[in-house]
JSON list of N, CA, C and O in Angstrom, two decimals:
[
{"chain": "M", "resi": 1, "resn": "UNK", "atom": "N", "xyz": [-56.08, 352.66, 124.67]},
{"chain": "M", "resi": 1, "resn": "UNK", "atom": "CA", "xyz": [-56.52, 352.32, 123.33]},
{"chain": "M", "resi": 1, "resn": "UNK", "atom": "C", "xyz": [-55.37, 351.63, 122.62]},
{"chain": "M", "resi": 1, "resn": "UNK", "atom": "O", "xyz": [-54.33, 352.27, 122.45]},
{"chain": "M", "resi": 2, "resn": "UNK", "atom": "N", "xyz": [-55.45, 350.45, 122.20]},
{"chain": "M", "resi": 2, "resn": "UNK", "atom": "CA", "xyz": [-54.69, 349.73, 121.17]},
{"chain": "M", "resi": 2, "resn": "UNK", "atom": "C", "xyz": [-54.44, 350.28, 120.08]},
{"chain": "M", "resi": 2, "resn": "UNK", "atom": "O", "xyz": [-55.25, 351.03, 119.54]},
{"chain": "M", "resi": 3, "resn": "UNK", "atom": "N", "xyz": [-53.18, 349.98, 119.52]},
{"chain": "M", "resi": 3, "resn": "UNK", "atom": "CA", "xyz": [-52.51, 350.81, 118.46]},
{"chain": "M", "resi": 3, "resn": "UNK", "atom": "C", "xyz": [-52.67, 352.75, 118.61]},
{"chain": "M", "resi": 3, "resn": "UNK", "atom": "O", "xyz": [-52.89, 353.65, 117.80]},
{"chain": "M", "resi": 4, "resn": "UNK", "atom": "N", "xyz": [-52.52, 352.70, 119.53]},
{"chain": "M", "resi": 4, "resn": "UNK", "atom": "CA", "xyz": [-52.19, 354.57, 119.52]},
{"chain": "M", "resi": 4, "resn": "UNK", "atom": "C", "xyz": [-50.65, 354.85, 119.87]},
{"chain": "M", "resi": 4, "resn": "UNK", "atom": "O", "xyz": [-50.31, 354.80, 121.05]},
{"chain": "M", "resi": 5, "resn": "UNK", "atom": "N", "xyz": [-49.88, 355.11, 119.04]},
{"chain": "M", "resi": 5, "resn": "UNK", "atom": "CA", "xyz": [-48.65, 356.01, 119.94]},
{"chain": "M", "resi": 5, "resn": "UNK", "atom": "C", "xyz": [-48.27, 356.92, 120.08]},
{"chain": "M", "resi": 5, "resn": "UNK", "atom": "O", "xyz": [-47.98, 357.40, 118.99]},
{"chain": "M", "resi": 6, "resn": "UNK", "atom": "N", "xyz": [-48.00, 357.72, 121.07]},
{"chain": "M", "resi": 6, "resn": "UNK", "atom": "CA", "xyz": [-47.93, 358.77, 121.49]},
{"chain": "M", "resi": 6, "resn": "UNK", "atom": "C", "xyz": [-46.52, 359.99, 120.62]},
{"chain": "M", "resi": 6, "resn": "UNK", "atom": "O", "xyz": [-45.36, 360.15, 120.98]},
{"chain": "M", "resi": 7, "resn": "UNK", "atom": "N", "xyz": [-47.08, 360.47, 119.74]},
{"chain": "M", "resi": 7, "resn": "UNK", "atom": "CA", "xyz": [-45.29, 360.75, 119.57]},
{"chain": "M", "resi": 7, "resn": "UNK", "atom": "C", "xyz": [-45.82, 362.79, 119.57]},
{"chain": "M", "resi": 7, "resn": "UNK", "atom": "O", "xyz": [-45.89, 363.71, 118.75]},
{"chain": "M", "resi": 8, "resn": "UNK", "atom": "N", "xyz": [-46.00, 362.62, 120.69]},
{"chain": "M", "resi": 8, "resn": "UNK", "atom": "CA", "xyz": [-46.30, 364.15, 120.89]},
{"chain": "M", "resi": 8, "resn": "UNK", "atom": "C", "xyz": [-47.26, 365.23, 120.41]},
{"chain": "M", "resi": 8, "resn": "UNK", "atom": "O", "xyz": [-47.18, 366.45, 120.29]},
{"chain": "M", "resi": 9, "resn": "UNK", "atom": "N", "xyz": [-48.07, 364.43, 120.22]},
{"chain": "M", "resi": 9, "resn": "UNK", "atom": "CA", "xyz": [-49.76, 365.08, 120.13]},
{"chain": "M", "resi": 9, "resn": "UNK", "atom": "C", "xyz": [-50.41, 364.27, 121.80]},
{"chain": "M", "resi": 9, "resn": "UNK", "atom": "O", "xyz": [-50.01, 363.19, 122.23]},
{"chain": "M", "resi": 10, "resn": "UNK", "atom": "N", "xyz": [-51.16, 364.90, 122.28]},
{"chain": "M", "resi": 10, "resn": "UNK", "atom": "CA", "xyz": [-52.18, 364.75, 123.42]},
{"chain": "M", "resi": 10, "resn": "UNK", "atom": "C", "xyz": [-54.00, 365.46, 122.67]},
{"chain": "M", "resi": 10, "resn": "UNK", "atom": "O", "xyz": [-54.24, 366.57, 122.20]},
{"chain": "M", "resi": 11, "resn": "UNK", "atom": "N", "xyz": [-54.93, 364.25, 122.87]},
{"chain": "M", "resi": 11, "resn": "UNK", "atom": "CA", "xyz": [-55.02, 362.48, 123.01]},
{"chain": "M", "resi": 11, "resn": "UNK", "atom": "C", "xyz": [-53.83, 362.18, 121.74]},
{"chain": "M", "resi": 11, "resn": "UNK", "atom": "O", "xyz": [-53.51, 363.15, 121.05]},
{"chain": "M", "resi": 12, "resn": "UNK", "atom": "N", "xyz": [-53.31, 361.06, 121.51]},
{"chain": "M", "resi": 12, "resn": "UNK", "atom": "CA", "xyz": [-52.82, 359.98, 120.71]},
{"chain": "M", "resi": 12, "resn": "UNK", "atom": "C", "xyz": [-53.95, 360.09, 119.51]},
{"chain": "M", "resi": 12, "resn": "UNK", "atom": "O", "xyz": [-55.14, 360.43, 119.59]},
{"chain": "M", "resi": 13, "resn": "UNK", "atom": "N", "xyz": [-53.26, 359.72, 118.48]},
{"chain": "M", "resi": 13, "resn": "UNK", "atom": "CA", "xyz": [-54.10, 359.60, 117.11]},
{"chain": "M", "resi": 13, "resn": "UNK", "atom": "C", "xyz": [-54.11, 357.99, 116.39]},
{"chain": "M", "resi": 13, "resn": "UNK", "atom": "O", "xyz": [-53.19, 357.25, 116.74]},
{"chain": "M", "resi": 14, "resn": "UNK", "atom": "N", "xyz": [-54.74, 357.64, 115.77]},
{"chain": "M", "resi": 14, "resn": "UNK", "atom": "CA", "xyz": [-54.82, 356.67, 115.20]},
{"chain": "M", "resi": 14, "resn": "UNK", "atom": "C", "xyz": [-54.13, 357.00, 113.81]},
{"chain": "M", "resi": 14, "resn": "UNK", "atom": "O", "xyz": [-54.36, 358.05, 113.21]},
{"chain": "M", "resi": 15, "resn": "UNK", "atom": "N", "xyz": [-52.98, 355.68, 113.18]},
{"chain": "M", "resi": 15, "resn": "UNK", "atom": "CA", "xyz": [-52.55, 355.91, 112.06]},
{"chain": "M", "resi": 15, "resn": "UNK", "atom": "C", "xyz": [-53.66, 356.31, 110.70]},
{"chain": "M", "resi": 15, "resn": "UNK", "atom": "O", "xyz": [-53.12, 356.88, 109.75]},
{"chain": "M", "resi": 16, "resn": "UNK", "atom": "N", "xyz": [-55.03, 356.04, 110.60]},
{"chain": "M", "resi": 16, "resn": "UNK", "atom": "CA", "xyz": [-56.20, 356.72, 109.91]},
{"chain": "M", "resi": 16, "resn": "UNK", "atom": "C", "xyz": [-56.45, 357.77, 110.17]},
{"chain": "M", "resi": 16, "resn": "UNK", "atom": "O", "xyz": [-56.74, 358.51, 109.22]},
{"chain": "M", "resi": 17, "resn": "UNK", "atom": "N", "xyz": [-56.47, 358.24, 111.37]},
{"chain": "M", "resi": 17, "resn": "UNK", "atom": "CA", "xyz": [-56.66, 359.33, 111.84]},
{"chain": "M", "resi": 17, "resn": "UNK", "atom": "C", "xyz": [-55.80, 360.60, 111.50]},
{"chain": "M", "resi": 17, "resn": "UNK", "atom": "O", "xyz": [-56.34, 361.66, 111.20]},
{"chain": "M", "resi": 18, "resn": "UNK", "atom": "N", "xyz": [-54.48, 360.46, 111.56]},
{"chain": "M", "resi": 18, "resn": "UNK", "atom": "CA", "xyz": [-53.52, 361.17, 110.97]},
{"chain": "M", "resi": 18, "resn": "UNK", "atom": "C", "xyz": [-53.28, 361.11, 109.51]},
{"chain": "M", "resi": 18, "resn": "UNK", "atom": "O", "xyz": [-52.87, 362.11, 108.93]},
{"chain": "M", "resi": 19, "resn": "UNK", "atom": "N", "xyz": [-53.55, 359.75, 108.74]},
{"chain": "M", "resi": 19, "resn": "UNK", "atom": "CA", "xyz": [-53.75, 360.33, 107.08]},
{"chain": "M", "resi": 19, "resn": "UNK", "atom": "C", "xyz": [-54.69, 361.40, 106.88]},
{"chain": "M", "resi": 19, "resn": "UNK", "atom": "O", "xyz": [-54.75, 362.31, 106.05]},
{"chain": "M", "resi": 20, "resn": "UNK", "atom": "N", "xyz": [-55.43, 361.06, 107.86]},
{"chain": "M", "resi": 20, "resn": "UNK", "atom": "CA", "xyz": [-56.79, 362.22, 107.55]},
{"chain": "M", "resi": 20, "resn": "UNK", "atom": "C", "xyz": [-56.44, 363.49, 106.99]},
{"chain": "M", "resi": 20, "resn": "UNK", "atom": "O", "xyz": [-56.61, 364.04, 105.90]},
{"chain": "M", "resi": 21, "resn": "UNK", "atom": "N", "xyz": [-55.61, 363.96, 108.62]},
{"chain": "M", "resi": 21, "resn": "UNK", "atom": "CA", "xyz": [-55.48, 365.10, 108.92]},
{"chain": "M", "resi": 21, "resn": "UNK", "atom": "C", "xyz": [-54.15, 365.90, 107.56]},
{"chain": "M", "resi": 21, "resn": "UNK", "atom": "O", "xyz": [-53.90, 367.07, 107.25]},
{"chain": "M", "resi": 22, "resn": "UNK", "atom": "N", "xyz": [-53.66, 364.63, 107.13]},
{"chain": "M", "resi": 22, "resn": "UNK", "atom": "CA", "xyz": [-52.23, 364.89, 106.10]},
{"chain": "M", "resi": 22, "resn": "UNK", "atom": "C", "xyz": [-53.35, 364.98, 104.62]},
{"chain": "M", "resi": 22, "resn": "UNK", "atom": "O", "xyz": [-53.11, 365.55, 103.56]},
{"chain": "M", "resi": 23, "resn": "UNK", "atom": "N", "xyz": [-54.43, 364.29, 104.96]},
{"chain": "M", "resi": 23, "resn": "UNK", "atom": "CA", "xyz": [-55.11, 364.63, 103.57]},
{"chain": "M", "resi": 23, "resn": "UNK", "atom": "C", "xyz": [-55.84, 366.07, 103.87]},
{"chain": "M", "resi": 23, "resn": "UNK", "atom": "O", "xyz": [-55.83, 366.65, 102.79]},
{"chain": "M", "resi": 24, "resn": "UNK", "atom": "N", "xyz": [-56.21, 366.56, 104.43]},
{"chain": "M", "resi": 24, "resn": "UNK", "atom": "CA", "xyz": [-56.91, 367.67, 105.31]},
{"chain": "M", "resi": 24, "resn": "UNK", "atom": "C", "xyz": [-56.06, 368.77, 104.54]},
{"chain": "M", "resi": 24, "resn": "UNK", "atom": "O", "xyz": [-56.31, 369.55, 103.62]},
{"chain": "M", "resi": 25, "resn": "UNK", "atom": "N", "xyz": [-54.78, 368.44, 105.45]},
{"chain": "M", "resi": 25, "resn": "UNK", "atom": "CA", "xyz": [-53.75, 369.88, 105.01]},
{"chain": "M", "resi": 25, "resn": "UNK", "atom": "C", "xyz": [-53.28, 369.83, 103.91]},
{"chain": "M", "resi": 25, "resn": "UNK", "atom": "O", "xyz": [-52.91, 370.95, 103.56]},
{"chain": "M", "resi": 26, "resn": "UNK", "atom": "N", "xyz": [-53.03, 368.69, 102.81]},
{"chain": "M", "resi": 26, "resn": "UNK", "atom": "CA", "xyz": [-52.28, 368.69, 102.16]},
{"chain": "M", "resi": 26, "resn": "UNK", "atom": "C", "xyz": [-53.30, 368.97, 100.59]},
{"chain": "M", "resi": 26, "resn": "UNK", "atom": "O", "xyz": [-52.91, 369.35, 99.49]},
{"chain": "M", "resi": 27, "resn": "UNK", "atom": "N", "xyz": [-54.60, 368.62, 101.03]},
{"chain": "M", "resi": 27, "resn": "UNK", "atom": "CA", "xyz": [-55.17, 369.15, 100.16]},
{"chain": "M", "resi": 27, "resn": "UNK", "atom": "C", "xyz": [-55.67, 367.79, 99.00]},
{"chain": "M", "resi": 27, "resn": "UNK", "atom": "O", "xyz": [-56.51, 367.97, 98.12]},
{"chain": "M", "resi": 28, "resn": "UNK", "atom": "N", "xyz": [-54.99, 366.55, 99.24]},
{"chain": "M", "resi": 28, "resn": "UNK", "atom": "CA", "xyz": [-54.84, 365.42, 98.36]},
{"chain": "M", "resi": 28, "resn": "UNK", "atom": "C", "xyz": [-55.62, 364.25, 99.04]},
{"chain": "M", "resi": 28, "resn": "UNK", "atom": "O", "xyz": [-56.15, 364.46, 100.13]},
{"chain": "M", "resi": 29, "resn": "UNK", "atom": "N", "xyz": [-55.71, 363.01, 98.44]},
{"chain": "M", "resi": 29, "resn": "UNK", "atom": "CA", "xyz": [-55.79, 361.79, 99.46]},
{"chain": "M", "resi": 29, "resn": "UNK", "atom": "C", "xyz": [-54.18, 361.12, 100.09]},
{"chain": "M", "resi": 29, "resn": "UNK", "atom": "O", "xyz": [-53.08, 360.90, 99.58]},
{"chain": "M", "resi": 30, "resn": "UNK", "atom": "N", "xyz": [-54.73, 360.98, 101.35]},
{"chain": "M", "resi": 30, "resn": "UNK", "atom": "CA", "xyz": [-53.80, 360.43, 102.18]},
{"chain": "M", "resi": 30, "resn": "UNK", "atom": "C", "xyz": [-54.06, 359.03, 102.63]},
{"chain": "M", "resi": 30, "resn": "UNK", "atom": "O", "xyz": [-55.17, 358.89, 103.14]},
{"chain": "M", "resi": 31, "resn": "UNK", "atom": "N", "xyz": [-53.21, 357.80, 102.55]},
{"chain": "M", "resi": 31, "resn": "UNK", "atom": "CA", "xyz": [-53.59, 356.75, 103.24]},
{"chain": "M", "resi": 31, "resn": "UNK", "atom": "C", "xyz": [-52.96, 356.44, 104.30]},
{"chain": "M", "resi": 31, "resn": "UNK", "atom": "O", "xyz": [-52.15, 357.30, 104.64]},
{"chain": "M", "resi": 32, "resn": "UNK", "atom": "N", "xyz": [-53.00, 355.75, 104.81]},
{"chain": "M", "resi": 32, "resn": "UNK", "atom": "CA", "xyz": [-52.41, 354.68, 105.90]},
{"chain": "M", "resi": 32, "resn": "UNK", "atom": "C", "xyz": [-52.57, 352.92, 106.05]},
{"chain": "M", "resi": 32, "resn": "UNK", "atom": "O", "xyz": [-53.53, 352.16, 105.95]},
{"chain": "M", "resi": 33, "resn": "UNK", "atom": "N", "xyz": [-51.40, 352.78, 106.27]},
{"chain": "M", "resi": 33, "resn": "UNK", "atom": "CA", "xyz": [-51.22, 351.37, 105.75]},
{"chain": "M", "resi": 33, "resn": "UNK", "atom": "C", "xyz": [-50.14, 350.65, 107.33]},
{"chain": "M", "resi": 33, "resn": "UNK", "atom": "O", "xyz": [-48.98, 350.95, 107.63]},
{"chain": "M", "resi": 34, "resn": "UNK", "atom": "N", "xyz": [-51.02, 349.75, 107.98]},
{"chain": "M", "resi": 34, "resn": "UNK", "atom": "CA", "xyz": [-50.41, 349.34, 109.36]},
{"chain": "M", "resi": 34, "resn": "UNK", "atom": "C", "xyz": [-48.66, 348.33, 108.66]},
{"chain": "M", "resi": 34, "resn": "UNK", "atom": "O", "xyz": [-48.52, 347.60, 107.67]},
{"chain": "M", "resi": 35, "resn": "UNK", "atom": "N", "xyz": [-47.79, 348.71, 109.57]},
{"chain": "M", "resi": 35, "resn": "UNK", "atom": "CA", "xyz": [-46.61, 347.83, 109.49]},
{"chain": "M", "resi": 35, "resn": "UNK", "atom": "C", "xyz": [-45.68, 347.03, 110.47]},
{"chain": "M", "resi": 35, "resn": "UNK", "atom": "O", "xyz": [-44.77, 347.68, 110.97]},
{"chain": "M", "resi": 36, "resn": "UNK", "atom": "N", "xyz": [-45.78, 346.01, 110.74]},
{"chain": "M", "resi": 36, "resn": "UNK", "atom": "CA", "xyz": [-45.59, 345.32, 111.43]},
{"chain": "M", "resi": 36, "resn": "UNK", "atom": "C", "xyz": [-44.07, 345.88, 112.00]},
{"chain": "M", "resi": 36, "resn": "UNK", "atom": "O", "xyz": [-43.45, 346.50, 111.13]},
{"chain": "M", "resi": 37, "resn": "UNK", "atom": "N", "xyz": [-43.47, 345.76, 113.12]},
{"chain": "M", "resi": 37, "resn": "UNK", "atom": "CA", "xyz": [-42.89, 346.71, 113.85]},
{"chain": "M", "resi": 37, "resn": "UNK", "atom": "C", "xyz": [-41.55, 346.28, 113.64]},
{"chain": "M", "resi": 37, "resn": "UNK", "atom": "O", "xyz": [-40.79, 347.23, 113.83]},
{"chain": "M", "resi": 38, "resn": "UNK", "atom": "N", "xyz": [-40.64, 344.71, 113.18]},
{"chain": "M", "resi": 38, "resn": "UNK", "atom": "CA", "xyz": [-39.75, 344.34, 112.26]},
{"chain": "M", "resi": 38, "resn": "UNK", "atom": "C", "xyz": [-39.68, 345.16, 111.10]},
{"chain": "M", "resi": 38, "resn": "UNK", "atom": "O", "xyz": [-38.63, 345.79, 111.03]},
{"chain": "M", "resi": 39, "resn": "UNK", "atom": "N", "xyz": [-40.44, 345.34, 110.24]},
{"chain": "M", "resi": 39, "resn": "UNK", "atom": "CA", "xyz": [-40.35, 345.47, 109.32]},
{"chain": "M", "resi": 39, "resn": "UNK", "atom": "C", "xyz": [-40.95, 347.43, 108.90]},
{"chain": "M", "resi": 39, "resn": "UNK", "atom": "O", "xyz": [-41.07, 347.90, 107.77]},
{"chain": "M", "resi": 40, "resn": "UNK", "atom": "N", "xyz": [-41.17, 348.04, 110.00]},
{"chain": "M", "resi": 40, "resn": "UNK", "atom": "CA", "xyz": [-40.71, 349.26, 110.52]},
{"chain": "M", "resi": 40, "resn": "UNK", "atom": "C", "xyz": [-39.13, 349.49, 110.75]},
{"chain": "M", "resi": 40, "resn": "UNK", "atom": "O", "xyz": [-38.41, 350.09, 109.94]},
{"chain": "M", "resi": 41, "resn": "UNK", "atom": "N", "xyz": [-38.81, 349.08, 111.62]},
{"chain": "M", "resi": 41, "resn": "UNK", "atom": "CA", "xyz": [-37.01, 348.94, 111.93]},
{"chain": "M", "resi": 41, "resn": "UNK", "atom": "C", "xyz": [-36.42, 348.90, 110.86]},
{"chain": "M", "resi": 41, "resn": "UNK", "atom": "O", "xyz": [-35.28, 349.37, 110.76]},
{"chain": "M", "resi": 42, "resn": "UNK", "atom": "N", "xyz": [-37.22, 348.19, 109.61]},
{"chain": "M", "resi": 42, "resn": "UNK", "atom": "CA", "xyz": [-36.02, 347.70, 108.18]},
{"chain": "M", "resi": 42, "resn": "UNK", "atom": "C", "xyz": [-36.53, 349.23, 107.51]},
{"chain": "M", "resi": 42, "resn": "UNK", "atom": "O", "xyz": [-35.57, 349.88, 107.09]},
{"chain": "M", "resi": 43, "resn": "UNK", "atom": "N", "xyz": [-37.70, 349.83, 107.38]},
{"chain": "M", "resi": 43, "resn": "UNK", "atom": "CA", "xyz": [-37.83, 351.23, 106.55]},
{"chain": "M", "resi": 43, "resn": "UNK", "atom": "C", "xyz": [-37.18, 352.42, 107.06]},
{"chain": "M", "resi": 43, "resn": "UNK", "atom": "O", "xyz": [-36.78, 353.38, 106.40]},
{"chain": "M", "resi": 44, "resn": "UNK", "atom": "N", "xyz": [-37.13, 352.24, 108.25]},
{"chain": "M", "resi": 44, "resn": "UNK", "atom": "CA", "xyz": [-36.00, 353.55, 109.17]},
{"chain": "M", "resi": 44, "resn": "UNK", "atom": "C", "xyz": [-34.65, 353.51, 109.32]},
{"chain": "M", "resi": 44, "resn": "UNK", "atom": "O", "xyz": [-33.87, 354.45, 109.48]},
{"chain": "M", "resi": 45, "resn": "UNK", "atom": "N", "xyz": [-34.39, 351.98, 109.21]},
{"chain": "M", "resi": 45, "resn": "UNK", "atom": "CA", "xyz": [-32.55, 352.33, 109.06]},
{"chain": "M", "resi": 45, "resn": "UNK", "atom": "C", "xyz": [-32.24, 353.18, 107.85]},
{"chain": "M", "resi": 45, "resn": "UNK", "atom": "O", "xyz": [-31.61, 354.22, 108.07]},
{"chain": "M", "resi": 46, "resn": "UNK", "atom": "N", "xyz": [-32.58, 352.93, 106.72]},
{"chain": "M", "resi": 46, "resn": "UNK", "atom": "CA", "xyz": [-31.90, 354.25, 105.45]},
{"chain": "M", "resi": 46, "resn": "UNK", "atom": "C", "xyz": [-32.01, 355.70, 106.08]},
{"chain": "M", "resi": 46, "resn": "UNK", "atom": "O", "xyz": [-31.13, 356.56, 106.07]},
{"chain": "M", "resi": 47, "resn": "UNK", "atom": "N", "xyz": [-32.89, 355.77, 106.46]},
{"chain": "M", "resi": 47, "resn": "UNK", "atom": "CA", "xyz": [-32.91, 357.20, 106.88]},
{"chain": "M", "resi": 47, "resn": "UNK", "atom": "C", "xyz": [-32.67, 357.80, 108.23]},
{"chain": "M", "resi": 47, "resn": "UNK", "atom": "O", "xyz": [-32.36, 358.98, 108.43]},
{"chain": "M", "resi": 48, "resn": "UNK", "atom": "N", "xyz": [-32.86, 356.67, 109.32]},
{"chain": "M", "resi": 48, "resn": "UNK", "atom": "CA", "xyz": [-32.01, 357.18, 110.26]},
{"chain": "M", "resi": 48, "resn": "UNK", "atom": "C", "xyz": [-30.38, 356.45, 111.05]},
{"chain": "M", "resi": 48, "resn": "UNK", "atom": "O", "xyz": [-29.71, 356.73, 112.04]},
{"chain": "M", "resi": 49, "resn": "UNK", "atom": "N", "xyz": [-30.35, 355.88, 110.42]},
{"chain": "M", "resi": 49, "resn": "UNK", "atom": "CA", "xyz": [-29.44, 354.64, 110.57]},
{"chain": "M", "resi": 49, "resn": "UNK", "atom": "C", "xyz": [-29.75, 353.34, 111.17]},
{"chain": "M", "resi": 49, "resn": "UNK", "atom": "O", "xyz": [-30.86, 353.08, 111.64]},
{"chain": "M", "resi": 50, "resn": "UNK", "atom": "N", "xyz": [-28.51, 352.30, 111.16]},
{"chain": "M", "resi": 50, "resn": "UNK", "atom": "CA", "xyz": [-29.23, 351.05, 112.05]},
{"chain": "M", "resi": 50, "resn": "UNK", "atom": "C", "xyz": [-29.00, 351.25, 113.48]},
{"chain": "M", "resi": 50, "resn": "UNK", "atom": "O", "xyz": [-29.39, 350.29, 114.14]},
{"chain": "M", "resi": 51, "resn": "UNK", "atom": "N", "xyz": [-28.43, 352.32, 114.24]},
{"chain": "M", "resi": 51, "resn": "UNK", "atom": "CA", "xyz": [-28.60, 352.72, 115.32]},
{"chain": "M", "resi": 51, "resn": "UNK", "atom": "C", "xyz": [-30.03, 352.76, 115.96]},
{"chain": "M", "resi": 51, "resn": "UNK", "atom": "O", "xyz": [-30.44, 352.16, 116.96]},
{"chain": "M", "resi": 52, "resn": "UNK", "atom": "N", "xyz": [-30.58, 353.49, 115.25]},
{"chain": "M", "resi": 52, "resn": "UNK", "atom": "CA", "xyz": [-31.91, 354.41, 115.67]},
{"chain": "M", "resi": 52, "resn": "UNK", "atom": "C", "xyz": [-33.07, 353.08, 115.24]},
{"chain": "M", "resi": 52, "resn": "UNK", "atom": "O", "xyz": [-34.06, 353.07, 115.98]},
{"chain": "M", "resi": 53, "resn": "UNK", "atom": "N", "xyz": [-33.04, 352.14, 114.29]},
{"chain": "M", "resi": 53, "resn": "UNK", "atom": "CA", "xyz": [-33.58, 351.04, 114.18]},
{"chain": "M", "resi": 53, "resn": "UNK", "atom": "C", "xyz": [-33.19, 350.17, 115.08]},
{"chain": "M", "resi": 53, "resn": "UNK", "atom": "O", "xyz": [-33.88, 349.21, 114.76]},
{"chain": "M", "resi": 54, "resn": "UNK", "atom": "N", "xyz": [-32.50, 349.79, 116.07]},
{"chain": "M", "resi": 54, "resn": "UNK", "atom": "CA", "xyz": [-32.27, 349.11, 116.96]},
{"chain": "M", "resi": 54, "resn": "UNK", "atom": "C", "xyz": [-33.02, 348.63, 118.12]},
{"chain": "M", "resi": 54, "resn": "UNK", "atom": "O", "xyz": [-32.53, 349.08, 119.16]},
{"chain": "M", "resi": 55, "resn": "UNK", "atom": "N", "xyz": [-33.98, 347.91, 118.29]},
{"chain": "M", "resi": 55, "resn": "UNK", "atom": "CA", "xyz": [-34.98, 347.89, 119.07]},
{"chain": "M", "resi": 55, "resn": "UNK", "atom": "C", "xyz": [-36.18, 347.85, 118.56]},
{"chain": "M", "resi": 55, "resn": "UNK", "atom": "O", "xyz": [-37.22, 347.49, 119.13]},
{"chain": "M", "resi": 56, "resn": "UNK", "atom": "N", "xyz": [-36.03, 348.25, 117.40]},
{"chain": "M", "resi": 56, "resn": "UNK", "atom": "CA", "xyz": [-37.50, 348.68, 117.08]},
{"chain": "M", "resi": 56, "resn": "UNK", "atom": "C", "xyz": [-38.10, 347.29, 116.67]},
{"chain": "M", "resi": 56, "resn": "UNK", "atom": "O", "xyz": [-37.52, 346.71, 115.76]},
{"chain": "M", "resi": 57, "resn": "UNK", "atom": "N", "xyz": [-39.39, 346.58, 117.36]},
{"chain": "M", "resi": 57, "resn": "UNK", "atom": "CA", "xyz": [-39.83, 345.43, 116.91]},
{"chain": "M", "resi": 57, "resn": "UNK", "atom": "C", "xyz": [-40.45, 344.15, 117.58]},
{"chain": "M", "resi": 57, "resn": "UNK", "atom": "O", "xyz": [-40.78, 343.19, 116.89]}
]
C-alpha cells in the first residue's frame, strides 16, 4: 500500500488513519496534513537535530 510507513504498529496505518485514532484518544479533532519528505527533514532538525534529518527526503 502506498504511503503507509511502518514505524511499529503491524498492519501500517495511514496518516488519516492515525489522526483518527489521536482524535479517538484524545477526545478532540485531530487532522492530518501530507508533507513532502524535504520539507519533513526541515521540521525534524529543531527537534532532533540535523543529524537525524539527514537523509530524510
Amino acid at each position: 500500500m502506498s504511503g503507509v510507513v511502518g514505524v511499529g504498529q503491524l498492519p501500517g496505518v495511514t496518516g488519516a488513519e492515525l489522526a483518527k485514532g489521536f482524535s479517538h484518544y484524545l477526545g478532540r479533532f485531530v487532522s492530518f496534513q501530507s508533507v513532502a519528505p524535504e520539507n519533513f527533514g526541515e521540521l525534524i532538525a529543531p527537534v532532533f537535530g540535523t543529524g537525524a534529518a539527514a537523509g530524510v527526503g
